[in-house]
Short mmCIF file of C-alpha atoms and ligand atoms in Angstrom, two decimals:
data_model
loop_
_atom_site.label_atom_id
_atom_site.label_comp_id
_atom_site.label_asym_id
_atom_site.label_seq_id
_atom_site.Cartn_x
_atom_site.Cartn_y
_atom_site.Cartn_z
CA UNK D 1 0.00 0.00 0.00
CA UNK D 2 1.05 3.41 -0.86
CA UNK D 3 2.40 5.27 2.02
CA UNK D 4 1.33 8.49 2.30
CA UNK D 5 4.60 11.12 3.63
CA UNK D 6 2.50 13.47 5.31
CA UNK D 7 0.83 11.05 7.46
CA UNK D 8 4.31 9.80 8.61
CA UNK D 9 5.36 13.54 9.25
CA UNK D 10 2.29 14.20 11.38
CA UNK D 11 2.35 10.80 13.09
CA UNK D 12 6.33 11.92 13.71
CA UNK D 13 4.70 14.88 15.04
CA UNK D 14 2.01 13.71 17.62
CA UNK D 15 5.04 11.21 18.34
CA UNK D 16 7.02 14.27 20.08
CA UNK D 17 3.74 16.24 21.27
CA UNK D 18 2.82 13.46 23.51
CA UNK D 19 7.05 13.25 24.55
CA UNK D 20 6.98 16.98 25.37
CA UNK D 21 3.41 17.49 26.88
CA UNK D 22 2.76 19.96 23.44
CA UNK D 23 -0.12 22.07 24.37
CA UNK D 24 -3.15 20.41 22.49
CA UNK D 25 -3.47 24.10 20.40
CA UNK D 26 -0.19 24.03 19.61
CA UNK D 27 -0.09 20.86 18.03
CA UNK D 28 -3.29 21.20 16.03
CA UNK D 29 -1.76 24.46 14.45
CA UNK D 30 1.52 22.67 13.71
CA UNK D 31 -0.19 20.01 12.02
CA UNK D 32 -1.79 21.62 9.30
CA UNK D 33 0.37 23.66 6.84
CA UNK D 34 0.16 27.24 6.71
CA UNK D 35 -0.66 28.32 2.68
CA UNK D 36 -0.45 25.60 0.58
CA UNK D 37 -0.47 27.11 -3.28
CA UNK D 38 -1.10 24.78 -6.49
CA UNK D 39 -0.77 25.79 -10.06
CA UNK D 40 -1.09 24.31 -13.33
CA UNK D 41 2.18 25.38 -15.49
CA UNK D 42 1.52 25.08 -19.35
CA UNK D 43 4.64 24.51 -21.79
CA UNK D 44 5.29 24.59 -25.75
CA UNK D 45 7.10 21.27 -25.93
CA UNK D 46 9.93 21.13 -28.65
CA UNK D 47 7.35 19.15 -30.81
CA UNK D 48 5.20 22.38 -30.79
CA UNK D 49 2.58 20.59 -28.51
CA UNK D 50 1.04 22.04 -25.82
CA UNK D 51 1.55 19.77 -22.08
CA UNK D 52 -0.10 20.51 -18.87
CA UNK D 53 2.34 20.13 -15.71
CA UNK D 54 1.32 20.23 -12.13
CA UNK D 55 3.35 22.40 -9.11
CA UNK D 56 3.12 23.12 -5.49
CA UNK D 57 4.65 25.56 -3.25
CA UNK D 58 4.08 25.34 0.55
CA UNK D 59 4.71 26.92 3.06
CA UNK D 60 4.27 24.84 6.35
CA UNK D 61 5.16 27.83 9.21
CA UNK D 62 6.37 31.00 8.98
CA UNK D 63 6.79 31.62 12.44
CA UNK D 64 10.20 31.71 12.72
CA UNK D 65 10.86 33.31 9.74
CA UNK D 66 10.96 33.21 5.43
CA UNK D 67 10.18 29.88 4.59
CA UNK D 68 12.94 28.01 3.34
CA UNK D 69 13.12 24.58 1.53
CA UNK D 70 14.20 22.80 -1.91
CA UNK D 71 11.81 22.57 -5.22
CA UNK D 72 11.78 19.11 -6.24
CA UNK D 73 11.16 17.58 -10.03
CA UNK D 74 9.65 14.20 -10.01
CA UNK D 75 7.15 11.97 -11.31
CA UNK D 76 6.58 11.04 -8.02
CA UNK D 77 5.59 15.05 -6.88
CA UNK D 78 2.13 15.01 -5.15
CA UNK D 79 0.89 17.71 -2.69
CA UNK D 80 0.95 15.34 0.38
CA UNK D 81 4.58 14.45 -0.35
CA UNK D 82 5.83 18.65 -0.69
CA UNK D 83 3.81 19.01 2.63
CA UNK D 84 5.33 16.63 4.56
CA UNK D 85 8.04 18.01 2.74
CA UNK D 86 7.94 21.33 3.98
CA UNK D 87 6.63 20.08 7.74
CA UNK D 88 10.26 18.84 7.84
CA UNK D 89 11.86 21.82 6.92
CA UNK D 90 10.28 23.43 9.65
CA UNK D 91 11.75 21.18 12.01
CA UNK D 92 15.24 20.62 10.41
CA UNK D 93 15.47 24.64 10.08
CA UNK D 94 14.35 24.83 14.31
CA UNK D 95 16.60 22.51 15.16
CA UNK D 96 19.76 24.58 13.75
CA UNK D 97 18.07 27.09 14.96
CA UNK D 98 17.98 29.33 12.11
CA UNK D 99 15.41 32.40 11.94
CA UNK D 100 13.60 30.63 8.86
CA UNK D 101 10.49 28.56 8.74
CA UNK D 102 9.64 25.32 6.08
CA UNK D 103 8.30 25.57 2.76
CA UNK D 104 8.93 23.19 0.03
CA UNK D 105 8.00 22.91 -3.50
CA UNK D 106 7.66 20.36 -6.35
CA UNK D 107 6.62 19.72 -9.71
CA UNK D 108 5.12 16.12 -10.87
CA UNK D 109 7.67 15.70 -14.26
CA UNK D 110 9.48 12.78 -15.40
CA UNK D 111 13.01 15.01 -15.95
CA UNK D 112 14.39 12.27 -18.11
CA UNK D 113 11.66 12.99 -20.63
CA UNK D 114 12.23 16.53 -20.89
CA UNK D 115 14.96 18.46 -23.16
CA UNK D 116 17.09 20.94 -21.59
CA UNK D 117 15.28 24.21 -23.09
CA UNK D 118 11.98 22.42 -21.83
CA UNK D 119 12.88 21.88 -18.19
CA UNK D 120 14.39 25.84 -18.52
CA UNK D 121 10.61 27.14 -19.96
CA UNK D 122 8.82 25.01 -17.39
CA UNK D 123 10.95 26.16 -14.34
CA UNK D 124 10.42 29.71 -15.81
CA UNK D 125 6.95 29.33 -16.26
CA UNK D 126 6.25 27.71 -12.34
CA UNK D 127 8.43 30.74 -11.08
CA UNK D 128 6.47 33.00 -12.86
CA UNK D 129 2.72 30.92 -11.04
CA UNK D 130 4.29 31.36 -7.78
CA UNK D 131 5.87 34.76 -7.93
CA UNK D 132 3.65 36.33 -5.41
CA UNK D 133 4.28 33.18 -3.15
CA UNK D 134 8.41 33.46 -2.89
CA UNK D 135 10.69 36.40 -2.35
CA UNK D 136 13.93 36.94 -0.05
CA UNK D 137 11.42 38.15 3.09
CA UNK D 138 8.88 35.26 2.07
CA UNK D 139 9.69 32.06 0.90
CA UNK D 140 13.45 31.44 -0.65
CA UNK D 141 13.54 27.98 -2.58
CA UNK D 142 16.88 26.28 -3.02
CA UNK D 143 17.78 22.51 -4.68
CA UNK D 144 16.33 19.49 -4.04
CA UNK D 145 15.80 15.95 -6.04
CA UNK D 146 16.75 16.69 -9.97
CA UNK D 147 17.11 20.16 -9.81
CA UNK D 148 20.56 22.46 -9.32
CA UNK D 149 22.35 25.47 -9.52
CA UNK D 150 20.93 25.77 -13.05
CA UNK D 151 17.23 25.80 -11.97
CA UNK D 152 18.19 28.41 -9.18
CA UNK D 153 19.56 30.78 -11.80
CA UNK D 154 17.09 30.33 -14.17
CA UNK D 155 14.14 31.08 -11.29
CA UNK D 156 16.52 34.16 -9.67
CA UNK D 157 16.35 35.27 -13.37
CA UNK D 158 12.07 35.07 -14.12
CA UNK D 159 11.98 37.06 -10.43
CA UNK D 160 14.60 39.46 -10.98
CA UNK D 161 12.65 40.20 -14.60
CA UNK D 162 9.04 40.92 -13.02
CA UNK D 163 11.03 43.11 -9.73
CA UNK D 164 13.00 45.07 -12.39
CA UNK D 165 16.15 44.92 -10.22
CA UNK D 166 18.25 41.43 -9.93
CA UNK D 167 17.12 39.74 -6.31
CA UNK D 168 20.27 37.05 -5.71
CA UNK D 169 18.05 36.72 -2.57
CA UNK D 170 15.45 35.05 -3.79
CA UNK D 171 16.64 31.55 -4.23
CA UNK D 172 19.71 30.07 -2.33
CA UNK D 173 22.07 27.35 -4.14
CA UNK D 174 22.75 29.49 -7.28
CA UNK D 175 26.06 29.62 -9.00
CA UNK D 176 28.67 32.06 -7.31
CA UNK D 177 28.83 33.76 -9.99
CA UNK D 178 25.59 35.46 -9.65
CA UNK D 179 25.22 35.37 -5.88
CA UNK D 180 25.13 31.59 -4.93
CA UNK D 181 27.77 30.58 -2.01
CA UNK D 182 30.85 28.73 -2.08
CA UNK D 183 30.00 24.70 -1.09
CA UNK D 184 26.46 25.15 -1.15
CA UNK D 185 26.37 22.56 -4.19
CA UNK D 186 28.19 19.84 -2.07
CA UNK D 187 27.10 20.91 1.52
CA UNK D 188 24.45 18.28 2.32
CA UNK D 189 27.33 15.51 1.56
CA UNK D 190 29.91 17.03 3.48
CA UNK D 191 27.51 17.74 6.54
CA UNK D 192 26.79 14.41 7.07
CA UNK D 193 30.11 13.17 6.53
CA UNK D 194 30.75 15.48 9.88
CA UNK D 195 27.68 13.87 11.08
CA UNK D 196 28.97 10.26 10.38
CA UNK D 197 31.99 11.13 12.24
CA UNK D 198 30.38 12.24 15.03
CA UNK D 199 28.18 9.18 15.53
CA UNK D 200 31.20 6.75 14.73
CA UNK D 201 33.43 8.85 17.69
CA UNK D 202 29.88 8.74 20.01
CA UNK D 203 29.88 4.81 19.33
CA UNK D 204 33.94 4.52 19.39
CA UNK D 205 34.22 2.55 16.00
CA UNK D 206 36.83 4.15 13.12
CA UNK D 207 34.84 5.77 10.56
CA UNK D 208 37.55 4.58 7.82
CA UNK D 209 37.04 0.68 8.86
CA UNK D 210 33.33 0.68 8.06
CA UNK D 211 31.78 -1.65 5.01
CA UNK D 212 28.48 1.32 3.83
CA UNK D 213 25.85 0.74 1.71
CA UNK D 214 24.17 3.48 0.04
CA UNK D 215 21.11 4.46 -1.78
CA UNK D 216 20.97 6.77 -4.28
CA UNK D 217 23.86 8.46 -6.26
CA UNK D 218 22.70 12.28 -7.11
CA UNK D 219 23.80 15.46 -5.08
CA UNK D 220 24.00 13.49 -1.51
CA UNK D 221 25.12 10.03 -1.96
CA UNK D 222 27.92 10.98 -4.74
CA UNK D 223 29.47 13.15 -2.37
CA UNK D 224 29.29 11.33 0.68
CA UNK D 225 29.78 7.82 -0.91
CA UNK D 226 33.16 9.91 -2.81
CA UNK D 227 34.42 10.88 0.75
CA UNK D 228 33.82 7.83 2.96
CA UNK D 229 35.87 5.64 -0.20
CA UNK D 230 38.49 8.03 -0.09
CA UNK D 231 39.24 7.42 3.89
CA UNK D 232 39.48 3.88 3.03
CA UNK D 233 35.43 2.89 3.54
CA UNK D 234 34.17 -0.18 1.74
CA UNK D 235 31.04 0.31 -0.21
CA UNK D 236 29.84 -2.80 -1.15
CA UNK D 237 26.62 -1.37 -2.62
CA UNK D 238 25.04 1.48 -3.94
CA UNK D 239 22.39 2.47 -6.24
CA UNK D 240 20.57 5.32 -8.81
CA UNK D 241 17.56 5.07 -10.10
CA UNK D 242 18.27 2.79 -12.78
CA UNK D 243 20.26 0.06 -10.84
CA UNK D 244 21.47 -0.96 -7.57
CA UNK D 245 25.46 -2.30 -7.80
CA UNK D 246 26.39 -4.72 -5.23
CA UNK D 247 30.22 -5.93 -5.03
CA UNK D 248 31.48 -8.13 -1.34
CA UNK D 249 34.82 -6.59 -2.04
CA UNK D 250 33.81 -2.91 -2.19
CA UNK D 251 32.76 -0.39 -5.19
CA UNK D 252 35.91 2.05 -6.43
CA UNK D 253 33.79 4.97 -6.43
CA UNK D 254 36.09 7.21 -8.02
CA UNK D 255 35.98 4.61 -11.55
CA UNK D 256 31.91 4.55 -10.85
CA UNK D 257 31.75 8.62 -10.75
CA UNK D 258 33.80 8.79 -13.46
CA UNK D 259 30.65 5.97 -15.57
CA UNK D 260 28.30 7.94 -14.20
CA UNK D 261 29.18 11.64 -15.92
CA UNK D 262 29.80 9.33 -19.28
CA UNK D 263 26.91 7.34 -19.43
CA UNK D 264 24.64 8.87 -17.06
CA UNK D 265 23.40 5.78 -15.20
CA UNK D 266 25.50 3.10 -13.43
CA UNK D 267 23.49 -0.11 -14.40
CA UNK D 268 25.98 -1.66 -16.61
CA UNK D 269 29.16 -0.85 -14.64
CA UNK D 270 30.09 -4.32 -14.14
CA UNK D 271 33.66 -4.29 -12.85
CA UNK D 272 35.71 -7.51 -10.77
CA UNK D 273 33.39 -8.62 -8.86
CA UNK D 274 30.43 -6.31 -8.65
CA UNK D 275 27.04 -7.10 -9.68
CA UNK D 276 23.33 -6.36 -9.88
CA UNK D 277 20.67 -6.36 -6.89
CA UNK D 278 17.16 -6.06 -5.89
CA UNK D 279 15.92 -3.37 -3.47
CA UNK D 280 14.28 -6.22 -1.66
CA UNK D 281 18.38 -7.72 -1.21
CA UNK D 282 20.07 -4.36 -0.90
CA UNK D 283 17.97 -3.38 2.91
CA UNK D 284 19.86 -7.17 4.03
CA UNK D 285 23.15 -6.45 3.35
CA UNK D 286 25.04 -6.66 6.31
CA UNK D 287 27.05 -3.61 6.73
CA UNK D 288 27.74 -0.88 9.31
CA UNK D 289 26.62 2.03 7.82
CA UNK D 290 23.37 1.99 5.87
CA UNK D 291 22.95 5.57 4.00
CA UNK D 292 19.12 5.86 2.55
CA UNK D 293 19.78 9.39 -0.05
CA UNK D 294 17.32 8.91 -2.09
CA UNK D 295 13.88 9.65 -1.63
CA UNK D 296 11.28 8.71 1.71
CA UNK D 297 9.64 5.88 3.05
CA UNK D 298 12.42 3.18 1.73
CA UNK D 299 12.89 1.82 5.31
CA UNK D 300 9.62 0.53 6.07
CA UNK D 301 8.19 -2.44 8.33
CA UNK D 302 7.80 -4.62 5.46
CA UNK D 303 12.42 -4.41 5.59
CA UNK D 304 12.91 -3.02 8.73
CA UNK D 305 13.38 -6.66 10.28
CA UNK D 306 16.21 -7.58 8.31
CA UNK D 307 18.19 -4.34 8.00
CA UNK D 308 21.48 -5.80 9.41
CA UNK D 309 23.65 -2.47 10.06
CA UNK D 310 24.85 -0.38 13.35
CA UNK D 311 24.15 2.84 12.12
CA UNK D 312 21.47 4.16 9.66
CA UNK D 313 22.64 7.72 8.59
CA UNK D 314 19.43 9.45 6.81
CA UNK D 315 20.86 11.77 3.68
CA UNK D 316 17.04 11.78 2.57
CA UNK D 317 14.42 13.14 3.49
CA UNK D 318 11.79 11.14 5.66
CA UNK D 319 13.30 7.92 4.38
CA UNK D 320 12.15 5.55 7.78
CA UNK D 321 8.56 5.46 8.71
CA UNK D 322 7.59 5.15 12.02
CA UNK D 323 6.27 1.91 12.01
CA UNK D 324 10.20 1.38 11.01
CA UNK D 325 12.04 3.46 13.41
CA UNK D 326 10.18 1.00 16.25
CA UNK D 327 11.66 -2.06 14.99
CA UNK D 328 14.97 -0.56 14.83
CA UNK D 329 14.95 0.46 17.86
CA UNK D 330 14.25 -2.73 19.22
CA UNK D 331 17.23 -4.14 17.27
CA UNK D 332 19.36 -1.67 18.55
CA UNK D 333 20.06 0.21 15.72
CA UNK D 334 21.31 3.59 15.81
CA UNK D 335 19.35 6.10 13.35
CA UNK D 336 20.76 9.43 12.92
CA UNK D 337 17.46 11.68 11.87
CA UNK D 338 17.31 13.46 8.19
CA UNK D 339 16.83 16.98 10.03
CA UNK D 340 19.92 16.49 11.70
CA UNK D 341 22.06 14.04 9.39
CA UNK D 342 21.40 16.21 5.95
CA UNK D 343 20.64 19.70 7.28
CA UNK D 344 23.91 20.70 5.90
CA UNK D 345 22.16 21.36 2.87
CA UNK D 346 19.80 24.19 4.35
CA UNK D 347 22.70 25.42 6.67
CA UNK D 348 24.58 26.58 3.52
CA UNK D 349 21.62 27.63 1.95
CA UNK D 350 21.28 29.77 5.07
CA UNK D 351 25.06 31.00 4.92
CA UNK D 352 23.90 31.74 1.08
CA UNK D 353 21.22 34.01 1.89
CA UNK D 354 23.43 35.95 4.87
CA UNK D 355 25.84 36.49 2.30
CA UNK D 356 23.40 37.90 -0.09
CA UNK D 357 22.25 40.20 2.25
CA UNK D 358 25.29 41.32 2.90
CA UNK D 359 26.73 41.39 -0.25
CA UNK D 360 29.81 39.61 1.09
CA UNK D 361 31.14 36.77 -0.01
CA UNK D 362 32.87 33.61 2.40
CA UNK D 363 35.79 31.92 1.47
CA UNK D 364 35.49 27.90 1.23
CA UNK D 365 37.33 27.82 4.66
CA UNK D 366 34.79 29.16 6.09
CA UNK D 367 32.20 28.34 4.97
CA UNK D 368 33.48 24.36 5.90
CA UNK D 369 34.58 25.85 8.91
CA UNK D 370 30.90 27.66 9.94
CA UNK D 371 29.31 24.32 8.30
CA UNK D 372 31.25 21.65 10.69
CA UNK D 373 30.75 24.11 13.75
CA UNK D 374 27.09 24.50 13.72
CA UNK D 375 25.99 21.12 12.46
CA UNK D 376 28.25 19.77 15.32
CA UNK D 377 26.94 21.80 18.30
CA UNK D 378 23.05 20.51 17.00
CA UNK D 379 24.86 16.91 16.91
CA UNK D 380 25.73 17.24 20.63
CA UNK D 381 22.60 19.15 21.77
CA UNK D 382 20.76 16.45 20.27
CA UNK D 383 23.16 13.00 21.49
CA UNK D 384 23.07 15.07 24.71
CA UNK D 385 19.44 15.32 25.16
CA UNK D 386 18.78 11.64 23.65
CA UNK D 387 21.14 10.12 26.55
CA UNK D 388 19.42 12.13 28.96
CA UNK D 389 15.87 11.17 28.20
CA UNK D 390 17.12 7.66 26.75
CA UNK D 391 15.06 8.56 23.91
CA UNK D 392 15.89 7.58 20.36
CA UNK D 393 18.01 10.02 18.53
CA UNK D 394 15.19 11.17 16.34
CA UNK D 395 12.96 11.58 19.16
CA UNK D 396 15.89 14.25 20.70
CA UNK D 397 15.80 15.99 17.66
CA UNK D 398 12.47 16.31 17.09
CA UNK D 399 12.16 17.45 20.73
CA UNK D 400 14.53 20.26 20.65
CA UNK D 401 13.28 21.16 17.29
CA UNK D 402 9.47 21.02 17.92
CA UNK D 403 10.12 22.83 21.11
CA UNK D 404 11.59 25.20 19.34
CA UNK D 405 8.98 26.19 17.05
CA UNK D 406 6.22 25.78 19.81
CA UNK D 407 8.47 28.50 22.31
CA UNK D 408 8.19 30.66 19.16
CA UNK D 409 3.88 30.21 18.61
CA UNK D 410 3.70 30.91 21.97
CA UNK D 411 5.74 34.22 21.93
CA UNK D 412 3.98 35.63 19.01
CA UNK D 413 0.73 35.04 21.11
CA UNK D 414 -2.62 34.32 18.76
CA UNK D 415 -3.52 36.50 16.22
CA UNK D 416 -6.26 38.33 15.87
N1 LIG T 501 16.41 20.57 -0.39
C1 LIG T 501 17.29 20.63 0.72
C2 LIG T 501 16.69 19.99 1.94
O1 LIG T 501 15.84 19.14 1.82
C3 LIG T 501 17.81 22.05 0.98
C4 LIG T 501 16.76 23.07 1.25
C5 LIG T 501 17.33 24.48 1.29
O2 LIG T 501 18.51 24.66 1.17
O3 LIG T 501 16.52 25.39 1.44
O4 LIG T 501 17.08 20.22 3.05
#
C-alpha cells in the first residue's frame, strides 16, 4: 500500500507532542500547513505541442521566519509528499536554529523525458505561477531531487525580470557567480560526513574501517559515498535510479563517478566482482553504515526486520517510517534523523542568503569551517538530550526542534 509522507510527518509529530506534553493548540496548528499554493504550469514542448504540468509551493510555518526549503522535479511530486516536505523543513530549520520557517516545492515531471530548453521554460513558467508566493522576506527555494544550480539561476532570473532589479536573494544554491555561495552545491554531503563522524566517535568505531551501503547516487550520496571511499570505507553497494550495484569486495567509487558523468546511469558498470541487486536484497546487506539518499519511506516495516547495520545515517528526506524506526529500535540500531544528518544542505543555503544580504562573499574555509561548527553543536545538543531522556536520537531531535517552534507560537501570542 502506498504510504502516504504526510501522514508519517504528522504521526512523527504527535510522536514528540505526547514526549513533550505539546499544548493540544499548539499541536493542532503545527499540524496543518500554513498556505499551501497549487498551479497548473503550461509549456510549448519542442514538438510544438502544448503539455499541462502540475506544481506546489508550501509553506508549512512562517513563524520563525521566510520559509525556506528545496523545489523538487519528479514523477513522483504530489501535494501530500511537498507538505510533509515542507513540515520537515520546519523542524530541520528549528533545530539549527535558524530564523527561517519550512516551505517546500515540487513539480510532478518525469526530468528524463524533458529536453534541456523544456525543463528551462517550465521552471520559468512555475516561477512566474508562484511569484507572489516566494521572495527573499517570504519564501526562498533552493535545490532538491533533480534540480541544481541551473534551476536556481534560471528562477533568480524570471523574479529578478518581473522586480525590475536582480534579487540574488530570492533563491539560495545558485552559482557564485551570480550570488550563490561557495560549497552550497556539495554541503548536504559534506555535513553528514561530519555527522557520520560524530556518531562513529559517540559509538567509538573508526569511521575509515566501516563496510556502507548506500542508496541513491545524485547530489548526496555521490558526495558522501566519494568521501567515505576516499578514507578507506568499503562500499559494497550502492544504487541510482536505474540500478542498484552490489560488489562483497567494495565499489571504487572514483571509476563509478567517473561511468556515471559518461553514461549517465551506473546499471551496466560491471567491474571484478560487482554485480546487480534487488531493493528487496540491498535493505539485508550486512554492513555498518546503511545511508538511505534517495527519496522517503524506503525503510519501512515490510524491511525493517532484516536491515542488518549499526548505524542508519538518513541523507534523505523522511526515508524511515515510524512503524520502522520502532523495529529498529528494538534491534538496537542507531538512526541518525534526516533533520539532523542532511541539514547541511539548508545550513549553507542559510550562509547563502546571509551572504546575499550582505553582499559579502565567504571563502570555502569558512564556509566548511561555519558548516562543521554548527551542524556539530546541534549533533551534541541532540546526542546530549537523547542520553538524557534515553530517547531515540530522532525523538531528541524532534524534541529540541518542535520545542523550538512551539516556544516561538507561543511568543507571538494568537492572532487576531
Ligand atoms: N532541499 C534541501 C533539503 O531538503 C535544501 C533546502 C534548502 O537549502 O533550502 O534540506
Amino acid at each position: 500500500m502506498e504510504i502516504n509522507p504526510y501522514e508519517v510527518a504528522k504521526k512523527q509529530l504527535a510522536i514528540v507532542a505526547k514526549e513533550i506534553n505539546l499544548d493540544p493548540n499548539i499541536h493542532e496548528r503545527l499540524k496543518y500547513c500554513q498556505r499551501i499554493l497549487t498551479v497548473s504550469i503550461p509549456i510549448i514542448m519542442d514538438n510544438g505541442s502544448l503539455q499541462m504540468f502540475e506544481g506546489h509551493r508550501v509553506h508549512h510555518s512562517l513563524v520563525k521566519g521566510p520559509g525556506k526549503g528545496g523545489i523538487r522535479y519528479s514523477k513522483n511530486v504530489n501535494l501530500n509528499e511537498v507538505k510533509a516536505l515542507a513540515m520537515w523543513m520546519t523542524w530541520k530549520t528549528s533545530l539549527l536554529k535558524l530564523p527561517l520557517g519550512g516551505a517546500k516545492g515540487g513539480i510532478k515531471v518525469d526530468v528524463k523525458k524533458l529536453s534541456k530548453a523544456e525543463l528551462e521554460r517550465l521552471t520559468r513558467r512555475y516561477t512566474v505561477e508562484i511569484i507572489n508566493f516566494i521572495g527573499p522576506d517570504k519564501d526562498i527555494p533552493a535545490p532538491d531531487m533533480n534540480t541544481d544550480s541551473q534551476t536556481m539561476a534560471w528562477l533568480m532570473d524570471v523574479y529578478s525580470m518581473h522586480k525590475g532589479v536582480t534579487v540574488p536573494g530570492v533563491v539560495t544554491g545558485k552559482p557564485v557567480e551570480i550570488g550563490g555561495s561557495l560549497g552550497r552545491s556539495t554541503a548536504t554531503g559534506t555535513g553528514l560526513f561530519f555527522i557520520a563522524e560524530a556518531i562513529c566517535l559517540k559509538m567509538g568505531l573508526n569511521l575509515s574501517e566501516m563496510t556502507v551501503a548506500i542508496q541513491g547516487f545524485g547530489k548526496v550520496g555521490k558526495v558522501i559515498a566519494e568521501k567515505l571511499y576516499n578514507i578507506g570505507c568499503k562500499i559494497i553497494a550502492i544504487s541510482d535510479s536505474s540500478a542498484i550495484l552490489y560488489s562483497e569486495d567494495g565499489i571504487n567509487i572514483n571509476e563509478l563517478m567517473q561511468w556515471k558523468d559518461k553514461y549517465k546511469e551506473i546499471k551496466d558498470y560491471k567491474k571484478n566482482s560487482v554485480q546487480n541487486i534487488s531493493n528487496m536484497d540491498f535493505f539485508k546487506l550486512k554492513c555498518d553504515i546503511l545511508i538511505p539518499a534517495a527519496t522517503e519511506n524506503q525503510i519501512t516495516k515490510e524491511n525493517a526486520e532484516e536491515i542488518d547495520c549499526k548505524i542508519i545515517l538518513e541523507g534523505a528526506n523522511g526515508p524511515t517510517t515510524p512503524d520502522a524506526d520502532e523495529i529498529l529500535k528494538n534491534k538496537g540500531i542507531t538512526v541518525v534523523p534526516d533533520i539532523l544528518a542532511n541539514s547541511g544542505g539548508v545550513l549553507v543555503s542559510y550562509f547563502e542568503y546571509i551572504q546575499d544580504i550582505n553582499a559579502y562573499f565567504w571563502d570555502l574555509e569558512r564556509i566548511n569551517k561555519e558548516l562543521k561548527r554548527v551542524l556539530l553543536k546541534a549533533f551534541e545538543d541532540v546526542y546530549t538530550l537523547s542520553q538524557e531522556r534515553k530517547v531515540t536520537l530522532r525523538m531528541a531531535a524532534y524534541v529540541l526542534a518542535v520545542s523550538g517552534v512551539a516556544e516561538a507560537i507561543k511568543l507571538r501570542g494568537h492572532y487576531p
